[in-house]
C-alpha cells in the first residue's frame, strides 16, 4: 500500500536528487508508524476502469476480542497528511499521480479491454455477460470478506480483521519503477 507517492515519471537522476533530499529525514518518516498508529478495517474488493483493488476504511472504535482497545482518533488520513508534511519539510515537492487518500492495495490492472470482448456475427464487441461474471465474482469475495473480517453485531472484529499500518516493519521508502513490485528499498522502518 502506498502511503505517499512523492513523484512519478521522472528520470533516474531526478529521482536520485529527491532521494538525496529525503535521506536525512528517511528514518523519521519510515519509523513514524511506530508512534503514530493508524488502524484499517473492513476490507472490500472494488474496481474501476483501470484496476481491481482491496480497499480499507479507517477504524472507528471496532473492538478486537482479547486485545487492548485502540485509540482510533489518529487515522490513516492523519498518517498520510503527516508523511506529506514531513516530506515537504525535507525540501521536496510532492507531485503524486493520485491525490485521493484511498487506503488500498492494487490487485490487478486492466491493460486492455480484451477480457470483456466477445464475438458477435464475427466481430469483436463488448460482452456484458463477461462484465456480469466479474461483478458476481467480486460480490462473492466481498461477501466472504464481510463474513470473516468485518465487525460483528457487537462491534467486535477478529484479530485478523484489522491492519495497523506499519506494525510489522514500519514504512518502506522505495525508489525506482514501483508499480508491479519493482523498485528498491532505500530505508525500511521499524515495526512495533
Rosetta silent file (secondary structure, phi, psi, omega in degrees, C-alpha in Angstrom):
SEQUENCE: XXXXXXXXXXXXXXXXXXXXXXXXXXXXXXXXXXXXXXXXXXXXXXXXXXXXXXXXXXXXXXXXXXXXXXXXXXXXXXXXXXXXXXXXXXXXXXXXXXXXXXXXXXXXXXXXXXXXXXXXXXXXXXXXXXXXXXXXXXXXXXXXXXXXXXXXXXXXXXXXXXXXXXXXXXXXXXXXXXXXXXXXXXXXXXXX
SCORE:     score description
SCORE:     0.000 S_00000001
   1 L     0.000  134.722  178.977    0.000    0.000    0.000 S_00000001
   2 L   -90.249  117.967  176.051    1.352    3.402   -0.889 S_00000001
   3 L   -77.934  -42.591  176.951    1.142    5.871    1.983 S_00000001
   4 L  -153.215  127.046  171.555    2.548    8.704   -0.127 S_00000001
   5 L   -95.231  120.446 -179.412    3.844    8.853   -3.673 S_00000001
   6 L   -74.677  -46.168 -178.034    6.351   11.706   -3.891 S_00000001
   7 L  -156.841 -179.894  178.384    6.565   11.776   -7.678 S_00000001
   8 L  -156.564  159.700  170.789    6.257    9.701  -10.818 S_00000001
   9 L    57.559   36.609  176.048    7.543    9.507  -14.366 S_00000001
  10 L  -108.646  165.043  177.463   10.899   11.217  -13.747 S_00000001
  11 L   -72.318  161.488  178.522   14.369   10.285  -14.931 S_00000001
  12 H   -57.730  -44.201  178.238   16.698    8.275  -12.700 S_00000001
  13 H   -61.961  -36.452  178.481   18.897   11.342  -11.952 S_00000001
  14 H   -67.035  -39.004  177.647   15.823   13.373  -10.917 S_00000001
  15 H   -64.994  -43.727  179.792   14.697   10.549   -8.620 S_00000001
  16 H   -60.015  -36.303  177.947   18.186   10.313   -7.091 S_00000001
  17 H   -64.780  -39.533  177.226   18.065   14.051   -6.298 S_00000001
  18 H   -67.019  -41.875  178.614   14.770   13.525   -4.433 S_00000001
  19 H   -60.769  -43.227  179.289   16.186   10.512   -2.572 S_00000001
  20 H   -62.090  -43.103  179.970   19.200   12.592   -1.539 S_00000001
  21 H   -65.109  -36.445 -178.510   16.957   15.417   -0.304 S_00000001
  22 H   -82.254  -20.165 -173.193   14.783   12.979    1.706 S_00000001
  23 H   -52.117  -44.059  179.545   17.667   10.899    3.101 S_00000001
  24 L   -62.652  -24.336 -178.980   18.251   12.983    6.280 S_00000001
  25 L  -102.334   -0.452 -171.985   14.543   12.553    7.167 S_00000001
  26 H   -58.784  -46.105 -178.103   14.149    8.975    5.931 S_00000001
  27 H   -65.044  -43.791  177.514   14.405    7.229    9.304 S_00000001
  28 H   -57.271  -44.295 -178.334   11.978    9.663   10.957 S_00000001
  29 H   -68.733  -48.347 -175.448    9.485    9.105    8.121 S_00000001
  30 H   -71.921  -24.287  177.300    9.812    5.312    7.877 S_00000001
  31 L   -92.953   -0.281 -174.034    9.628    4.848   11.674 S_00000001
  32 H   -55.458  -36.015 -177.440    6.703    7.272   12.046 S_00000001
  33 H   -72.345  -11.665  177.375    4.138    4.482   12.375 S_00000001
  34 H   -71.158  -23.226  178.099    5.868    3.106   15.491 S_00000001
  35 L  -118.770   -0.717  179.623    4.490    6.089   17.428 S_00000001
  36 L  -133.238   89.455 -174.352    1.516    7.023   15.206 S_00000001
  37 L   -85.734  123.648  175.501   -0.777    4.024   14.881 S_00000001
  38 L  -120.191  120.548 -179.713   -3.431    4.050   12.162 S_00000001
  39 E   -97.315  140.861  175.260   -5.800    1.078   12.004 S_00000001
  40 E  -119.391  143.845 -178.308   -7.598   -0.023    8.875 S_00000001
  41 E  -142.405 -179.819  174.657  -10.650   -2.303    8.797 S_00000001
  42 E    55.578   60.696  178.359  -13.492   -3.561    6.586 S_00000001
  43 E   -62.439  142.754 -177.951  -11.576   -4.888    3.565 S_00000001
  44 E  -152.683  135.850  175.231  -13.575   -4.796    0.333 S_00000001
  45 E   -80.936  134.230  175.532  -12.777   -5.536   -3.300 S_00000001
  46 E  -138.578  165.229  176.420  -13.597   -2.686   -5.675 S_00000001
  47 E  -150.997  157.701  173.249  -12.820   -1.867   -9.278 S_00000001
  48 L  -136.985 -163.236 -174.842  -12.862    0.925  -11.794 S_00000001
  49 L   -70.194  -13.713 -177.034  -11.896    1.227  -15.452 S_00000001
  50 L  -115.006  -17.059 -174.010   -8.194    0.760  -14.727 S_00000001
  51 E  -163.048  167.805  171.218   -7.793   -1.676  -11.818 S_00000001
  52 E  -116.518  136.092 -176.512   -9.121   -4.018   -9.145 S_00000001
  53 E  -138.450  155.861  169.500   -8.155   -3.195   -5.549 S_00000001
  54 E   -99.777  112.354 -175.259   -8.561   -4.377   -1.974 S_00000001
  55 E  -106.707  154.400  178.943   -9.727   -1.246   -0.129 S_00000001
  56 E  -131.041  164.839  171.761   -9.977   -0.470    3.585 S_00000001
  57 E  -122.348  155.804  177.135  -11.551    2.244    5.729 S_00000001
  58 E   -63.584  141.250  177.955  -10.114    3.875    8.855 S_00000001
  59 L   -66.379  151.505 -179.522  -11.098    2.129   12.087 S_00000001
  60 L  -144.172   55.618  174.643  -13.608    3.886   14.296 S_00000001
  61 L    96.908    5.891  176.792  -13.776    2.065   17.609 S_00000001
  62 L   -62.277  141.843 -175.249  -14.149   -1.559   16.487 S_00000001
  63 E  -105.250  131.101  175.328  -13.044   -3.896   19.284 S_00000001
  64 E   -98.575  118.348 -177.314  -10.684   -6.834   18.783 S_00000001
  65 L   -55.990  132.691  175.805  -11.505   -9.579   21.304 S_00000001
  66 L    81.070   -1.885  179.648   -8.687  -10.242   23.764 S_00000001
  67 L  -116.481  154.619  177.501   -6.638   -7.204   22.744 S_00000001
  68 L   -59.883  139.440  177.905   -6.210   -3.821   24.359 S_00000001
  69 L   -59.911  147.113 -177.109   -8.616   -1.216   22.982 S_00000001
  70 L  -110.823  136.145  176.333   -7.095    1.013   20.343 S_00000001
  71 L   -81.260  112.066 -176.842   -7.494    4.782   20.190 S_00000001
  72 L   -94.917   18.822  179.651   -8.737    5.424   16.656 S_00000001
  73 L   -71.103  -22.580  174.858   -8.584    9.220   16.858 S_00000001
  74 L   -99.379  115.591 -173.592   -5.423    9.075   14.693 S_00000001
  75 L  -108.932  175.521  175.950   -6.472    7.721   11.292 S_00000001
  76 H   -59.190  -34.674  178.458   -4.869    6.704    8.031 S_00000001
  77 H   -66.438  -37.504  174.386   -5.797   10.139    6.669 S_00000001
  78 H   -63.783  -44.029 -179.856   -3.837   11.771    9.514 S_00000001
  79 H   -58.988  -48.870  179.140   -0.892    9.493    8.746 S_00000001
  80 H   -58.992  -43.191  179.324   -0.908   10.429    5.051 S_00000001
  81 H   -61.962  -44.825 -178.863   -1.105   14.123    5.943 S_00000001
  82 H   -65.387  -41.950  179.191    1.784   13.832    8.404 S_00000001
  83 H   -65.643  -38.040  175.013    4.007   11.908    5.965 S_00000001
  84 H   -59.498  -49.402 -178.741    3.209   14.534    3.320 S_00000001
  85 H   -62.568  -42.243  178.371    4.182   17.322    5.753 S_00000001
  86 H   -63.341  -38.721  179.218    7.406   15.569    6.789 S_00000001
  87 H   -67.291  -43.425  177.127    8.352   15.090    3.129 S_00000001
  88 H   -62.666  -40.698  179.466    7.651   18.753    2.329 S_00000001
  89 H   -63.768  -26.230  178.440    9.681   19.786    5.389 S_00000001
  90 L   -76.956   -6.840  175.682   12.583   17.751    3.997 S_00000001
  91 L    99.347   14.016  178.435   12.562   20.080    0.998 S_00000001
  92 L  -105.281  152.033  173.953   10.879   18.014   -1.693 S_00000001
  93 L   -92.137  124.994  179.193    7.901   18.928   -3.810 S_00000001
  94 L   -86.387  120.702 -178.684    5.224   16.265   -3.637 S_00000001
  95 L  -131.198   65.364 -177.431    3.814   15.636   -7.117 S_00000001
  96 L   -67.582  150.703  175.354    1.742   12.471   -6.716 S_00000001
  97 L   -70.174  -42.404  179.524   -0.039   10.907   -9.641 S_00000001
  98 L  -121.150  136.200 -179.101   -3.151   10.364   -7.500 S_00000001
  99 L  -109.332   -5.264  179.443   -4.150   12.597   -4.621 S_00000001
 100 L   -68.655  126.922 -175.698   -7.204   10.715   -3.377 S_00000001
 101 L   -80.349   58.725 -179.037   -6.358    9.402    0.120 S_00000001
 102 L   -85.052  136.724  174.915   -7.548    5.871   -0.525 S_00000001
 103 E   -96.935   97.693 -176.052   -6.239    3.014    1.620 S_00000001
 104 E  -149.666  157.209  172.536   -5.959    0.242   -0.951 S_00000001
 105 E  -114.747  123.288  178.177   -3.770   -2.473   -2.406 S_00000001
 106 E   -74.498  127.434 -179.626   -3.930   -2.792   -6.176 S_00000001
 107 E   -95.053  -42.730 -177.479   -4.596   -6.414   -7.109 S_00000001
 108 E  -153.834  151.750  175.410   -4.737   -6.157  -10.903 S_00000001
 109 E  -115.696  144.856  174.270   -4.681   -3.546  -13.621 S_00000001
 110 L   -89.206  110.532 -179.963   -6.720   -3.572  -16.799 S_00000001
 111 L   -87.080  -37.949  176.090   -4.199   -3.133  -19.589 S_00000001
 112 L  -134.150  173.819  176.202   -6.718   -3.794  -22.367 S_00000001
 113 L   -96.512    8.323 -174.228  -10.465   -4.378  -22.589 S_00000001
 114 H   -50.006  -41.214 -176.273   -9.835   -7.757  -24.232 S_00000001
 115 H   -68.562  -11.882 -179.302  -11.289   -9.815  -21.388 S_00000001
 116 H  -108.027   12.996  179.830  -14.662   -8.097  -21.793 S_00000001
 117 E  -103.011  153.268  175.633  -14.993   -8.708  -25.520 S_00000001
 118 E  -144.157  166.865  179.317  -16.865  -11.450  -27.311 S_00000001
 119 E   -93.315  128.964  173.821  -17.607  -12.348  -30.920 S_00000001
 120 E  -133.104  117.017 -177.779  -20.925  -11.351  -32.336 S_00000001
 121 L    54.829   38.885  176.070  -21.505  -12.025  -36.034 S_00000001
 122 L    80.741    1.301 -178.126  -17.739  -12.417  -36.472 S_00000001
 123 E  -115.270  137.879  175.175  -16.954   -9.041  -34.911 S_00000001
 124 E   -72.643  129.772 -179.191  -15.326   -8.397  -31.531 S_00000001
 125 E  -148.272  160.080  178.678  -17.704   -6.395  -29.362 S_00000001
 126 E   -59.734  132.327 -179.813  -18.276   -5.628  -25.676 S_00000001
 127 L  -114.353  102.876 -177.412  -19.913   -8.628  -23.953 S_00000001
 128 H   -60.965  -22.454  177.994  -21.933   -7.553  -20.881 S_00000001
 129 H   -64.881  -34.360  178.548  -22.072  -11.188  -19.703 S_00000001
 130 H   -69.337  -38.714  176.270  -18.326  -11.091  -19.102 S_00000001
 131 H   -66.429  -41.667  178.694  -18.641   -7.929  -17.005 S_00000001
 132 H   -59.483  -40.375  178.806  -21.527   -9.524  -15.090 S_00000001
 133 H   -62.812  -41.841  177.612  -19.307  -12.528  -14.371 S_00000001
 134 H   -63.770  -46.606 -179.341  -16.563  -10.260  -12.959 S_00000001
 135 H   -61.102  -42.072  178.799  -19.062   -8.349  -10.810 S_00000001
 136 H   -64.077  -39.852  177.800  -20.525  -11.602   -9.446 S_00000001
 137 H   -63.783  -42.714  178.529  -17.048  -12.896   -8.572 S_00000001
 138 H   -64.424  -42.855  177.542  -16.252   -9.633   -6.750 S_00000001
 139 H   -60.311  -40.132  179.030  -19.584   -9.768   -4.897 S_00000001
 140 H   -63.755  -45.003  178.268  -18.830  -13.343   -3.810 S_00000001
 141 H   -63.491  -42.828 -179.374  -15.388  -12.370   -2.495 S_00000001
 142 H   -64.558  -37.293  175.671  -16.838   -9.334   -0.717 S_00000001
 143 H   -61.233  -41.500  178.058  -19.490  -11.488    0.972 S_00000001
 144 H   -64.522  -43.063  178.808  -16.686  -13.757    2.221 S_00000001
 145 H   -61.633  -44.916  179.596  -14.673  -10.743    3.449 S_00000001
 146 H   -61.111  -44.594 -178.170  -17.674   -9.347    5.345 S_00000001
 147 H   -64.010  -37.581 -172.334  -18.379  -12.729    6.934 S_00000001
 148 H  -101.799  -20.745 -171.930  -14.788  -13.339    8.019 S_00000001
 149 H  -128.783  -11.024 -178.038  -13.180   -9.926    8.578 S_00000001
 150 L   -88.748  161.238  177.291  -15.841   -7.285    9.235 S_00000001
 151 L   -59.199  147.241  176.621  -17.218   -6.237   12.638 S_00000001
 152 L   -88.947 -177.542 -177.433  -19.950   -8.389   14.122 S_00000001
 153 L   -57.364  -31.287 -179.235  -23.225   -7.111   15.634 S_00000001
 154 L   -88.489   11.840 -179.908  -21.418   -6.283   18.929 S_00000001
 155 L    71.426   12.973  176.545  -18.812   -4.177   17.012 S_00000001
 156 E   -90.089  149.369  176.922  -16.110   -6.794   17.637 S_00000001
 157 E  -129.093  151.267  174.785  -13.817   -7.910   14.847 S_00000001
 158 L   -65.041  153.937 -178.628  -11.499  -10.899   14.577 S_00000001
 159 H   -53.615  -38.867 -179.322   -7.828  -10.048   15.202 S_00000001
 160 H   -78.020    2.760  178.635   -7.078  -10.636   11.523 S_00000001
 161 H   -89.874    6.579  176.484   -9.895   -8.185   10.670 S_00000001
 162 E  -131.074  156.747  175.281   -7.705   -5.160   11.311 S_00000001
 163 E  -135.598  119.335  175.811   -4.460   -3.903    9.865 S_00000001
 164 E   -94.133  114.403 -173.987   -2.287   -1.464   11.798 S_00000001
 165 L   -59.771  125.796  177.605   -0.262    0.374    9.164 S_00000001
 166 L    80.399    3.436 -175.267    3.462   -0.186    9.634 S_00000001
 167 L   -59.630  -42.691 -174.839    3.039   -2.553   12.586 S_00000001
 168 L   -74.383  -41.232 -173.834    5.254   -5.291   11.162 S_00000001
 169 L  -150.832   19.250 -178.451    8.129   -3.236    9.784 S_00000001
 170 L    72.895 -161.723  178.923    7.296    0.469    9.643 S_00000001
 171 L   -93.378  157.639 -177.187    7.075    2.239    6.309 S_00000001
 172 E  -115.205  108.961  178.067    9.167    1.327    3.273 S_00000001
 173 E   -84.220  113.298 -174.503   10.864    4.252    1.483 S_00000001
 174 E  -122.649  158.345  176.237   11.309    2.989   -2.075 S_00000001
 175 E  -138.023  161.408  177.267   12.611    4.323   -5.373 S_00000001
 176 L   103.825 -160.540  179.332   12.519    3.212   -8.979 S_00000001
 177 L   -81.718   96.170 -168.881    9.789    1.620  -11.041 S_00000001
 178 L   -88.091  -25.654  179.384    7.488    0.702   -8.186 S_00000001
 179 H   -61.257  146.293  177.485    4.347   -0.471   -9.936 S_00000001
 180 H    64.262   28.627  172.332    4.054   -4.255  -10.152 S_00000001
 181 H    84.128    8.124 -179.601    6.560   -4.865   -7.361 S_00000001
 182 L   -81.935 -168.592  178.312    9.623   -3.267   -8.921 S_00000001
 183 L    83.194 -175.770 -179.060   11.997   -0.729   -7.440 S_00000001
 184 E  -142.701  154.544  179.270   14.217   -0.984   -4.409 S_00000001
 185 E   -79.124  131.405  174.260   14.114   -0.101   -0.730 S_00000001
 186 E   -94.581  -44.894 -179.800   16.077    2.981    0.326 S_00000001
 187 E  -148.264  129.097  176.803   15.070    2.858    4.025 S_00000001
 188 E  -108.799  131.800 -178.056   12.881    0.359    5.853 S_00000001
 189 L   -73.493 -178.388  179.170   11.181    1.435    9.041 S_00000001
 190 L  -111.220  130.952  177.462   10.950   -0.338   12.368 S_00000001
 191 L   -82.866 -176.803 -179.077    7.766   -2.085   13.447 S_00000001
 192 L   -89.618    0.000    0.000    6.387   -2.391   16.933 S_00000001
